[in-house]
GROMACS .gro file of C-alpha atoms in nm:
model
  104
    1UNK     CA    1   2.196   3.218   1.221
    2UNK     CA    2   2.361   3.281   1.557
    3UNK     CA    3   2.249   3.176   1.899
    4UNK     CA    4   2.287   3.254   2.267
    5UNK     CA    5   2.435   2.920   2.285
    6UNK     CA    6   2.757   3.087   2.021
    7UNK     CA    7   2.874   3.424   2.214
    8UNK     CA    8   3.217   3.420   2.157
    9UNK     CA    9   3.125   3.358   1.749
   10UNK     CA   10   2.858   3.593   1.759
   11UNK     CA   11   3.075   3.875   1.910
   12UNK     CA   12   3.368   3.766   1.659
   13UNK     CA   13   3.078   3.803   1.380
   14UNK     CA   14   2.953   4.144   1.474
   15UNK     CA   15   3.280   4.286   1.533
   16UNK     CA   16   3.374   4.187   1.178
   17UNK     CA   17   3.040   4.313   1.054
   18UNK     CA   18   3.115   4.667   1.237
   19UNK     CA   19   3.471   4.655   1.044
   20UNK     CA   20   3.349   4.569   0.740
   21UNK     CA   21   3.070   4.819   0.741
   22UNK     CA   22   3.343   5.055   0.846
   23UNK     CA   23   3.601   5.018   0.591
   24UNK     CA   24   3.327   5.007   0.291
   25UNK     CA   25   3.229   5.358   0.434
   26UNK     CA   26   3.584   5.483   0.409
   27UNK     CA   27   3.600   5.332   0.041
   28UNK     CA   28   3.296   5.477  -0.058
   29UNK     CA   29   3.401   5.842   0.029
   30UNK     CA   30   3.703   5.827  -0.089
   31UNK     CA   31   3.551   5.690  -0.434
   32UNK     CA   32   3.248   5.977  -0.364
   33UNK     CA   33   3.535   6.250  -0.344
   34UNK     CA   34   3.716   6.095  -0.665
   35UNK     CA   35   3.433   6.135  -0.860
   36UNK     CA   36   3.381   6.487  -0.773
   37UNK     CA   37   3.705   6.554  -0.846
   38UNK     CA   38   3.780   6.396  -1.192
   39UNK     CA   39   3.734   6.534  -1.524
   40UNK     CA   40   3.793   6.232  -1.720
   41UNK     CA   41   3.417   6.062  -1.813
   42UNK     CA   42   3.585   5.687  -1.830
   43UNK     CA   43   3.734   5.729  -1.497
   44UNK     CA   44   3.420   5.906  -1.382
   45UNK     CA   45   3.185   5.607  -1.506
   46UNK     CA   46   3.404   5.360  -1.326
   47UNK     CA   47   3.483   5.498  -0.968
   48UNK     CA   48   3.076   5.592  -0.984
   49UNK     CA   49   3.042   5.149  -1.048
   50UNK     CA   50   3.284   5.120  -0.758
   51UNK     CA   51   3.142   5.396  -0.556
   52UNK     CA   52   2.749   5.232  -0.608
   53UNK     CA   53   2.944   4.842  -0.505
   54UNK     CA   54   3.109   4.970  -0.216
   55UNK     CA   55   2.787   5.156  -0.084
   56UNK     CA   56   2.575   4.834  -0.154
   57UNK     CA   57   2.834   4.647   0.100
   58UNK     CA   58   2.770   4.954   0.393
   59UNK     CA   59   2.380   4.909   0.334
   60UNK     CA   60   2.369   4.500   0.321
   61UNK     CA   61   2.639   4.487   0.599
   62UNK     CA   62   2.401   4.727   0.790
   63UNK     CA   63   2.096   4.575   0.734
   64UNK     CA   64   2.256   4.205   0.815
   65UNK     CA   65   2.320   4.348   1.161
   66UNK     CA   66   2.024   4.500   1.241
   67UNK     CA   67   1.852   4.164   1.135
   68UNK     CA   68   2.080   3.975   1.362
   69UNK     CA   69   1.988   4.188   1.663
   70UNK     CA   70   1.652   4.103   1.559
   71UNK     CA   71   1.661   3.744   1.531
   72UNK     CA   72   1.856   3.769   1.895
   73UNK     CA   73   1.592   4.002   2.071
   74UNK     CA   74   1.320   3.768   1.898
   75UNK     CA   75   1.506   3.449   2.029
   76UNK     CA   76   1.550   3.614   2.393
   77UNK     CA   77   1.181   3.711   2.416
   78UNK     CA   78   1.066   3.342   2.295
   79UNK     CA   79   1.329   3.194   2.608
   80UNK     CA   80   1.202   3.436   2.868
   81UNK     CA   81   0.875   3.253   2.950
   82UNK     CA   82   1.030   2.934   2.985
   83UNK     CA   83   1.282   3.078   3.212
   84UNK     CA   84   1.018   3.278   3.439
   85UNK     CA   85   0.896   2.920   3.476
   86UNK     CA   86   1.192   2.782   3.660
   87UNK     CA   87   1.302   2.889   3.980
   88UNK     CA   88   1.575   2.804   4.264
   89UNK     CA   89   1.444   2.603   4.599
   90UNK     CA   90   1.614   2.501   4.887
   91UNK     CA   91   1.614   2.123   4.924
   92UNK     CA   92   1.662   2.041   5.300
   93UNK     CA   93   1.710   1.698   5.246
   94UNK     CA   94   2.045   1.789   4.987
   95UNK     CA   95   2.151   2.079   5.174
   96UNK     CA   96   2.111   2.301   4.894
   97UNK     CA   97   1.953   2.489   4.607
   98UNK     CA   98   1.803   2.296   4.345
   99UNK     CA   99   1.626   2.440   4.003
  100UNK     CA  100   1.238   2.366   3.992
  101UNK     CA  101   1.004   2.400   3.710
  102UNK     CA  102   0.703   2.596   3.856
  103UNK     CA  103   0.494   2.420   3.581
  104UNK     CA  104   0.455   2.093   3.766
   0.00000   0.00000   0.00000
């Protein structure tokens, strides 16, 4: 979904991921504390609906995260060889530094 060649959107993404995670946390206690504290079964039947949504959105907003780190450790491990490959040289005849692929 996101790649190394995206950091600014990927750091936009997680940061709104962390928020979101966040605020459905504060929902869902508030709603948990409701429920505890209300006598009427209606009301008790729907802030428990609202209390099991909001909780849903802390878990998939977690996991969506976590899979994202994943998929970016996964992608970083899968560059790393190719970069180990190249290397900087000095090129006398440009007067300077040049990137070579050791695989030739």
């Amino acid at each position: 979904m996101f790649t190394s060649r995206q950091p600014e959107k990927q750091a936009r993404a997680e940061a709104m991921l962390g928020e979101l995670a966040e605020l459905a946390l504060m929902a869902s206690r508030e709603l948990a504390v409701r429920v505890r504290e209300s006598e009427d079964a209606d009301e008790i039947v729907a802030l428990a609906a609202a209390f099991e949504k909001s909780s849903r959105v802390v878990r998939l907003t977690l996991a969506l995260d976590f899979k994202l780190e994943r998929d970016a450790a996964r992608e970083a491990q899968a560059e790393a060889p190719s970069r180990a490959r190249r290397s900087r040289a000095f090129d006398p005849a440009a007067g300077e530094y040049r990137l070579t692929d050791d695989r030739e």
